[in-house]
GROMACS .gro file of C-alpha atoms in nm:
model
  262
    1UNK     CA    1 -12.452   1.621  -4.041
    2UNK     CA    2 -12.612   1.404  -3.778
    3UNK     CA    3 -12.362   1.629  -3.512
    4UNK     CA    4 -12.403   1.973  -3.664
    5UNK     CA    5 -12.733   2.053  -3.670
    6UNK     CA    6 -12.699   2.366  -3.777
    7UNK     CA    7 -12.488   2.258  -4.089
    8UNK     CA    8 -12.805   2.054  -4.145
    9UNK     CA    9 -13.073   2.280  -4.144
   10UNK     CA   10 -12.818   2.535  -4.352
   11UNK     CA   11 -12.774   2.248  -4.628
   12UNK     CA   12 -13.174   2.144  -4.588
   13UNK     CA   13 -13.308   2.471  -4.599
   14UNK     CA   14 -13.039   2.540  -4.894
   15UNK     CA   15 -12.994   2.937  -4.714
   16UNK     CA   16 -12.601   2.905  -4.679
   17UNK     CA   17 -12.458   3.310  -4.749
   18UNK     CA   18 -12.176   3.243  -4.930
   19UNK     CA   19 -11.845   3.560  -5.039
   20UNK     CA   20 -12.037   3.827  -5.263
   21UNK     CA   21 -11.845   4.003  -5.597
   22UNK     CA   22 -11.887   4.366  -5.522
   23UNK     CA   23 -11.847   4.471  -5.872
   24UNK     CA   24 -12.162   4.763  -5.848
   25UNK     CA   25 -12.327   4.905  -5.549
   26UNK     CA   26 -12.609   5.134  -5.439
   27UNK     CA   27 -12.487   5.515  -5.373
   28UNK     CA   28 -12.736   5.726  -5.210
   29UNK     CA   29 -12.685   6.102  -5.227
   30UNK     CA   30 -12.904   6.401  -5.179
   31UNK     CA   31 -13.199   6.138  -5.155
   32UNK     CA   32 -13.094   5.972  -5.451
   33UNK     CA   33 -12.983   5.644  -5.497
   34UNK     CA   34 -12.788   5.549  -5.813
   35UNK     CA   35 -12.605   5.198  -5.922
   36UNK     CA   36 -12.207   5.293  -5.917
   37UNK     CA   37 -11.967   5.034  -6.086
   38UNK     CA   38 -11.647   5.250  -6.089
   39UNK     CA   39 -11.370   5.027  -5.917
   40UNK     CA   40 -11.265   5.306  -5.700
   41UNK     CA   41 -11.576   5.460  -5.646
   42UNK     CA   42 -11.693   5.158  -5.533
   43UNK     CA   43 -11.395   5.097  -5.246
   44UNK     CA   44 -11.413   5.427  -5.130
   45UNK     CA   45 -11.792   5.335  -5.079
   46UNK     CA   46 -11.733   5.008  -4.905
   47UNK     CA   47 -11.440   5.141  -4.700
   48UNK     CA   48 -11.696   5.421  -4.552
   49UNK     CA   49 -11.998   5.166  -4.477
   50UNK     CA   50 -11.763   4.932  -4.328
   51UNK     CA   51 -11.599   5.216  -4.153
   52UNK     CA   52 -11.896   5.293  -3.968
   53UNK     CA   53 -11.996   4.963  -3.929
   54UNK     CA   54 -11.742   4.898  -3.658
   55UNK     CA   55 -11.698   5.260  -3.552
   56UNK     CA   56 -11.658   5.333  -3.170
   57UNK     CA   57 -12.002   5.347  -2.973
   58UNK     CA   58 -12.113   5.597  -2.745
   59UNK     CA   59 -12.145   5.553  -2.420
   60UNK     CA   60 -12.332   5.805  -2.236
   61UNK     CA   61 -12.164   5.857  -1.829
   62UNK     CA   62 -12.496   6.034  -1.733
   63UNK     CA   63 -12.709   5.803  -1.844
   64UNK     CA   64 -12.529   5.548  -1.724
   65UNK     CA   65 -12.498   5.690  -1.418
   66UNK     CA   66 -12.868   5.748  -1.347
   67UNK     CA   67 -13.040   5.426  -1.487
   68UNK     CA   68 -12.802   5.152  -1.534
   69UNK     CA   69 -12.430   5.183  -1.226
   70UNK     CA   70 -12.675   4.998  -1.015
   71UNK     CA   71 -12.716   4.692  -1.204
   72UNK     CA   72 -12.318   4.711  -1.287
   73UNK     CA   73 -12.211   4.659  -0.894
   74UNK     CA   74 -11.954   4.428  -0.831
   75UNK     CA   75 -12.150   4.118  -0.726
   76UNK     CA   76 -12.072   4.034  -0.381
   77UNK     CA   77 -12.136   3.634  -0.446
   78UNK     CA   78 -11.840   3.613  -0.657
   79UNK     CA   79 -11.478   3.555  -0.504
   80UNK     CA   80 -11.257   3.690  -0.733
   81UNK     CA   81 -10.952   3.409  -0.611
   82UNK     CA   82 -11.184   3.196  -0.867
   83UNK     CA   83 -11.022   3.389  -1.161
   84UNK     CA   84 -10.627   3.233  -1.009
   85UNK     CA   85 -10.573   2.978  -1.303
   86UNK     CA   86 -10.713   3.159  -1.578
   87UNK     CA   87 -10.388   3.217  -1.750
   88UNK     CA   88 -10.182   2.969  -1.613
   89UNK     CA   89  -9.935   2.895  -1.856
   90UNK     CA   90 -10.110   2.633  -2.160
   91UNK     CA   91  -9.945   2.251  -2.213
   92UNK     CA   92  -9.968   2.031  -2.480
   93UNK     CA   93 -10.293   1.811  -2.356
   94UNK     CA   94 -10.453   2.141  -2.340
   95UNK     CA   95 -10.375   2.253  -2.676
   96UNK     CA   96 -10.409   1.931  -2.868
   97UNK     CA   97 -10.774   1.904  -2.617
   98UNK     CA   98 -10.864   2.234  -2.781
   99UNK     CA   99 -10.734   2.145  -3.148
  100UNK     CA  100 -10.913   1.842  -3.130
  101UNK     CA  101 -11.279   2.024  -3.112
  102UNK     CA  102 -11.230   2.288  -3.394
  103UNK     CA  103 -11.347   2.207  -3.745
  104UNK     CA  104 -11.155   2.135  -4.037
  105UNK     CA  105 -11.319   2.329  -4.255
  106UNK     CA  106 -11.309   2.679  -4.109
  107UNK     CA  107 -11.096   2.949  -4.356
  108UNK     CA  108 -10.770   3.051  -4.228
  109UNK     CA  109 -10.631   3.403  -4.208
  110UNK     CA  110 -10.369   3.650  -4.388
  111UNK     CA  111 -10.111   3.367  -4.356
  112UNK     CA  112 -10.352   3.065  -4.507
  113UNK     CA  113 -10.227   2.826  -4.158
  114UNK     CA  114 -10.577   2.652  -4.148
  115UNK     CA  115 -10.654   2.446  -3.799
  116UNK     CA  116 -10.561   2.145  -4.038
  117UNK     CA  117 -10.215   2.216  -4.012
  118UNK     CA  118 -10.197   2.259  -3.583
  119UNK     CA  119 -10.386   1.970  -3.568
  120UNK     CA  120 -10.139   1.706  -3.771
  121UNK     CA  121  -9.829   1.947  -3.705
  122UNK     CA  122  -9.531   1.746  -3.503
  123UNK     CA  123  -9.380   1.759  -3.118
  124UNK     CA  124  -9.159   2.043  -3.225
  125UNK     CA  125  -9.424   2.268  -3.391
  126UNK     CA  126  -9.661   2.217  -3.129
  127UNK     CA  127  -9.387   2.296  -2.891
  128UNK     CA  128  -9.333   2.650  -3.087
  129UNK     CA  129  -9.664   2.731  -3.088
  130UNK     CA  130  -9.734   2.661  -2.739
  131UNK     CA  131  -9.459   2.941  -2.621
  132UNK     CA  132  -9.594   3.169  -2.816
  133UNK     CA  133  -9.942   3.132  -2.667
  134UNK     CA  134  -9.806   3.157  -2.317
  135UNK     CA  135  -9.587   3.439  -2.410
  136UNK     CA  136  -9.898   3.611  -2.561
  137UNK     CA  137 -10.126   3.541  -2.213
  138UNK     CA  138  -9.835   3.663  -2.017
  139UNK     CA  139  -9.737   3.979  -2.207
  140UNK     CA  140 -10.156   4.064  -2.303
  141UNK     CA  141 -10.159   4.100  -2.632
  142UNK     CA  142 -10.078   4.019  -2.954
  143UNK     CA  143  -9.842   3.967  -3.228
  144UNK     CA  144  -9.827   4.260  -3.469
  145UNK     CA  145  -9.905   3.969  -3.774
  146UNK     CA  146 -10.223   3.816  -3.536
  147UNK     CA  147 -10.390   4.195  -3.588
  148UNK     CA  148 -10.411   4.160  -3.968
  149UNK     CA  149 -10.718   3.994  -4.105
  150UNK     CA  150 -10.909   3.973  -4.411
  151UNK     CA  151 -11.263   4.126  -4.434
  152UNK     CA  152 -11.505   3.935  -4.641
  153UNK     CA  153 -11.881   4.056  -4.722
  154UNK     CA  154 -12.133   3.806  -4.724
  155UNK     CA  155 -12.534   3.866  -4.739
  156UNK     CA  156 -12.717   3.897  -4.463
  157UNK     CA  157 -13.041   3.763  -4.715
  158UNK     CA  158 -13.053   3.598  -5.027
  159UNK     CA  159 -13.049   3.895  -5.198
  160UNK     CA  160 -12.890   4.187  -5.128
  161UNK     CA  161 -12.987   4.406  -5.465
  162UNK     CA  162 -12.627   4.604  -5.483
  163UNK     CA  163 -12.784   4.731  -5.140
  164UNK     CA  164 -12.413   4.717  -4.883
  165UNK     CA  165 -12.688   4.752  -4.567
  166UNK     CA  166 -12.793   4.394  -4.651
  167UNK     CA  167 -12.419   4.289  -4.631
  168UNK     CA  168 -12.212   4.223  -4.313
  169UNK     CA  169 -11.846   4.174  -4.301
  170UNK     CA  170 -11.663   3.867  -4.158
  171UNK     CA  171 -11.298   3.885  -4.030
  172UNK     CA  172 -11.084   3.578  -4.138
  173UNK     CA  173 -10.842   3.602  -3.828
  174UNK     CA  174 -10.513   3.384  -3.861
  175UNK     CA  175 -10.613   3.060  -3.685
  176UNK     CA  176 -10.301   3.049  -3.402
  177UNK     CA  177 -10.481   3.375  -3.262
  178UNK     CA  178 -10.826   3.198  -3.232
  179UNK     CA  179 -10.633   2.892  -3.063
  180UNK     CA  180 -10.556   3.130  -2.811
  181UNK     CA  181 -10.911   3.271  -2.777
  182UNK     CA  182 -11.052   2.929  -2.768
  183UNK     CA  183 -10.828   2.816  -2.475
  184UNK     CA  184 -10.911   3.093  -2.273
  185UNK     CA  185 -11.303   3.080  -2.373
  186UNK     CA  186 -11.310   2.709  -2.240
  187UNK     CA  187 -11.108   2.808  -1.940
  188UNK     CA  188 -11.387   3.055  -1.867
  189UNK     CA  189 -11.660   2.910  -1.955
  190UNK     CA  190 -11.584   2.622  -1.701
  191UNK     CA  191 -11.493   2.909  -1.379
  192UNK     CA  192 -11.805   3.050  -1.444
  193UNK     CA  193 -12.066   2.733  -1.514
  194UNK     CA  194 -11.842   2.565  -1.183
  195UNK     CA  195 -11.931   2.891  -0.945
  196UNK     CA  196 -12.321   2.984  -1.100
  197UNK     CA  197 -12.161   3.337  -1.223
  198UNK     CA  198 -12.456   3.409  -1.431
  199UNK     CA  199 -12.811   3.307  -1.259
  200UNK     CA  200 -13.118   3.417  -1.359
  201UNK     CA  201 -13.243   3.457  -1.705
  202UNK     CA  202 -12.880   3.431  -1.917
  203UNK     CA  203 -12.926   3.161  -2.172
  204UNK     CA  204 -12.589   3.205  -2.322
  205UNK     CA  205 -12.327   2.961  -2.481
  206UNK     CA  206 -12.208   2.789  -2.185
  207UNK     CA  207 -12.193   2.420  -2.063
  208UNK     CA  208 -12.570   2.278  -2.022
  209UNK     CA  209 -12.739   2.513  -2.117
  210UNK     CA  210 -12.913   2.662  -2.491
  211UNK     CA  211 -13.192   2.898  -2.575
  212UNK     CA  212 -13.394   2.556  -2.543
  213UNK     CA  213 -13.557   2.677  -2.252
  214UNK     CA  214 -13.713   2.969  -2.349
  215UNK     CA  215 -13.838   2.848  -2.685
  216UNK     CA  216 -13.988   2.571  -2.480
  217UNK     CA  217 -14.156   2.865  -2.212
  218UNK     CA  218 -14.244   3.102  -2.520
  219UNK     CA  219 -14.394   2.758  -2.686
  220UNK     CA  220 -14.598   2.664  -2.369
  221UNK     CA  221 -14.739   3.046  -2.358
  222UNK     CA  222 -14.874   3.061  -2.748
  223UNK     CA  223 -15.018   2.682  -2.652
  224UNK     CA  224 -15.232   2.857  -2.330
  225UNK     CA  225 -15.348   3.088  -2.529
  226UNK     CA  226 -15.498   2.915  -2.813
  227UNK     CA  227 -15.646   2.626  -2.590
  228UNK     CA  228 -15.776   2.879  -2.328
  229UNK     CA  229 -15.895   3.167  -2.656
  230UNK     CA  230 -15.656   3.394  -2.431
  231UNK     CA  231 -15.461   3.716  -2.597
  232UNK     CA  232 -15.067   3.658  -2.610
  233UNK     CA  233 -14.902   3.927  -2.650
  234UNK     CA  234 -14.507   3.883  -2.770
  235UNK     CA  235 -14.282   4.122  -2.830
  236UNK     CA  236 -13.953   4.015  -3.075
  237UNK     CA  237 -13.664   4.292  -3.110
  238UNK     CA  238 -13.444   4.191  -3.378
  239UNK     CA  239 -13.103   4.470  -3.241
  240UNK     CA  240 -12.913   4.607  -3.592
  241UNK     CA  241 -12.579   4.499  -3.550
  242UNK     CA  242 -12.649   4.366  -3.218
  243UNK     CA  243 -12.295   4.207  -3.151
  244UNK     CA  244 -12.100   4.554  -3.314
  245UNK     CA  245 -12.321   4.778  -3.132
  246UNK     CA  246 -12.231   4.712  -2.780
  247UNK     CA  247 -12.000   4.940  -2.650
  248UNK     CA  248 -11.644   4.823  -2.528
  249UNK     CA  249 -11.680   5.084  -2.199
  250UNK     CA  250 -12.035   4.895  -2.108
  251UNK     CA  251 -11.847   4.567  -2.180
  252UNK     CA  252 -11.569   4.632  -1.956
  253UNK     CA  253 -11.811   4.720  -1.631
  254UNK     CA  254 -11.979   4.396  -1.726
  255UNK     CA  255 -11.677   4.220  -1.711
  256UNK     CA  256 -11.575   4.416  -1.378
  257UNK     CA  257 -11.914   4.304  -1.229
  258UNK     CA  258 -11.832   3.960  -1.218
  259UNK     CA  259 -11.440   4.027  -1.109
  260UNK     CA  260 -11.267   3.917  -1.410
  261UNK     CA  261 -10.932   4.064  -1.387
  262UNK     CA  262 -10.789   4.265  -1.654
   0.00000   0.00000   0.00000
C-alpha cells in the first residue's frame, strides 16, 4: 500500500466499486419508470444503454470551423523527425522493462492470459510474443482475437438503485494487446516530456508532472480568500462520460497538431 496510494485511500475509505448482478433494472417509458426482471428484457435494455454509451459523437465542421481550426494548427515548434523511433521494432529489454511495471493483479481478457503469465513466461514465449507485437506496429492493427473483450458493469456510486445511468462499463481487453499499448504509451510519453510538446496548462499523466499543481494553486486561492475576507469564486464541471464523449474526428486533429504520424 505504501506505493499505491490510490489502492490506499480505496481500501481506507472502504469505496472500492466492485462487478454488479444485473438481475432487475429501471425501464423508463412514456415517463414511467418501472422495475423489469425479465432475463431478456433486461439484455435488450442493457445492450441499448450501453449501445449509446459508446455511440459515435458528433462533430460539428462549422462549428469547428468558426471557433475552434485555429487552436488545432499544426504547431510550428514541433519537428515532426522527433516521431522517427516511435515504432521501431520492440526487443526483449523493452518488453520484459514494460512487463516488469504492470500489476499482478489486473483481470485478463476473453482468453484469461493475465500479465502473470508474460511476466514468468520463458525465452521462447517471450520470443513469440515479441513478433507478434512488431508485426502488429508494422501492419497497424490488430489481431481479429485482440478486438474481443468482455464488458463488465460496475457502479459509478455505492448505490446504483437498479438505475443503469449510475453504472459504467469496463472492457477486460486480452492483456498481450495492452502490452502493446503500454510500449507505445511509454515510448510517447518520453518524445513528448524530452521535446516540451505540451506547455502551458496540461497537467496530464506524463513524467514529472500530476494534478499536484493545481490543487496546490486552487488551495493557495481559497487560503487568500479566507485570510483576506475576499469572495472566491470556483467553478467545478464534472463532464458525463468525459473520456467516451470526445469525439475520435476532434482527437485525430489533436493528434495532427502535434505531428504524430498516423
Amino acid at each position: 500500500m505504501t506505493t499505491d496510494l490510490k489502492e490506499m485511500i480505496i481500501r481506507i475509505m472502504d469505496k472500492r466499486r466492485g462487478q454488479i448482478k444485473i438481475d432487475s433494472c429501471q425501464k423508463t417509458s412514456e415517463d414511467r419508470v418501472r422495475i423489469i426482471t425479465n432475463h431478456e428484457e433486461i439484455k435488450d435494455e442493457v445492450v441499448e444503454h450501453y449501445k449509446n454509451w459508446t455511440c459515435t459523437r458528433k462533430f460539428d465542421e462549422e462549428e469547428f470551423g468558426k471557433n475552434w481550426e485555429p487552436y488545432y494548427n499544426k504547431l510550428e515548434t514541433v519537428d515532426e523527425h522527433i516521431y522517427d523511433h516511435l515504432c521501431d521494432e520492440v526487443t526483449l529489454i523493452e518488453c520484459d522493462l514494460t512487463l516488469k511495471n504492470v500489476k499482478y493483479d489486473k483481470a485478463a481478457g476473453a482468453s484469461g492470459i493475465p500479465y502473470d503469465f508474460w511476466k514468468k513466461s520463458g525465452y521462447y514465449t517471450k520470443k513469440a510474443l515479441i513478433e507478434i507485437i512488431n508485426l502488429v506496429i508494422k501492419e497497424g492493427t490488430w489481431p481479429k482475437e485482440w478486438k474481443d473483450g468482455i464488458i463488465y458493469p460496475i457502479k459509478k456510486t455505492m448505490e446504483w438503485n437498479r438505475d443503469l445511468k449510475l453504472t459504467r462499463p469496463i472492457m477486460l481487453i486480452e492483456t498481450a494487446r495492452k502490452i502493446v499499448i503500454k510500449i507505445l504509451t511509454n515510448r510517447l510519453n518520453d518524445i513528448i516530456t524530452k521535446y516540451n510538446i505540451l506547455r502551458g496548462k496540461n497537467f496530464v499523466a506524463l513524467k514529472y508532472e500530476s494534478t499536484f499543481e493545481p490543487i496546490k494553486i486552487l488551495q493557495a486561492i481559497i487560503e487568500n480568500a479566507n485570510i483576506n475576507k475576499k469572495e472566491a469564486w470556483i467553478v467545478l464541471m464534472d463532464i458525463s462520460k468525459a473520456y467516451d464523449s470526445v469525439s475520435s474526428k476532434s482527437l485525430k486533429k489533436g493528434m495532427e497538431r502535434i505531428k504524430l504520424p498516423e
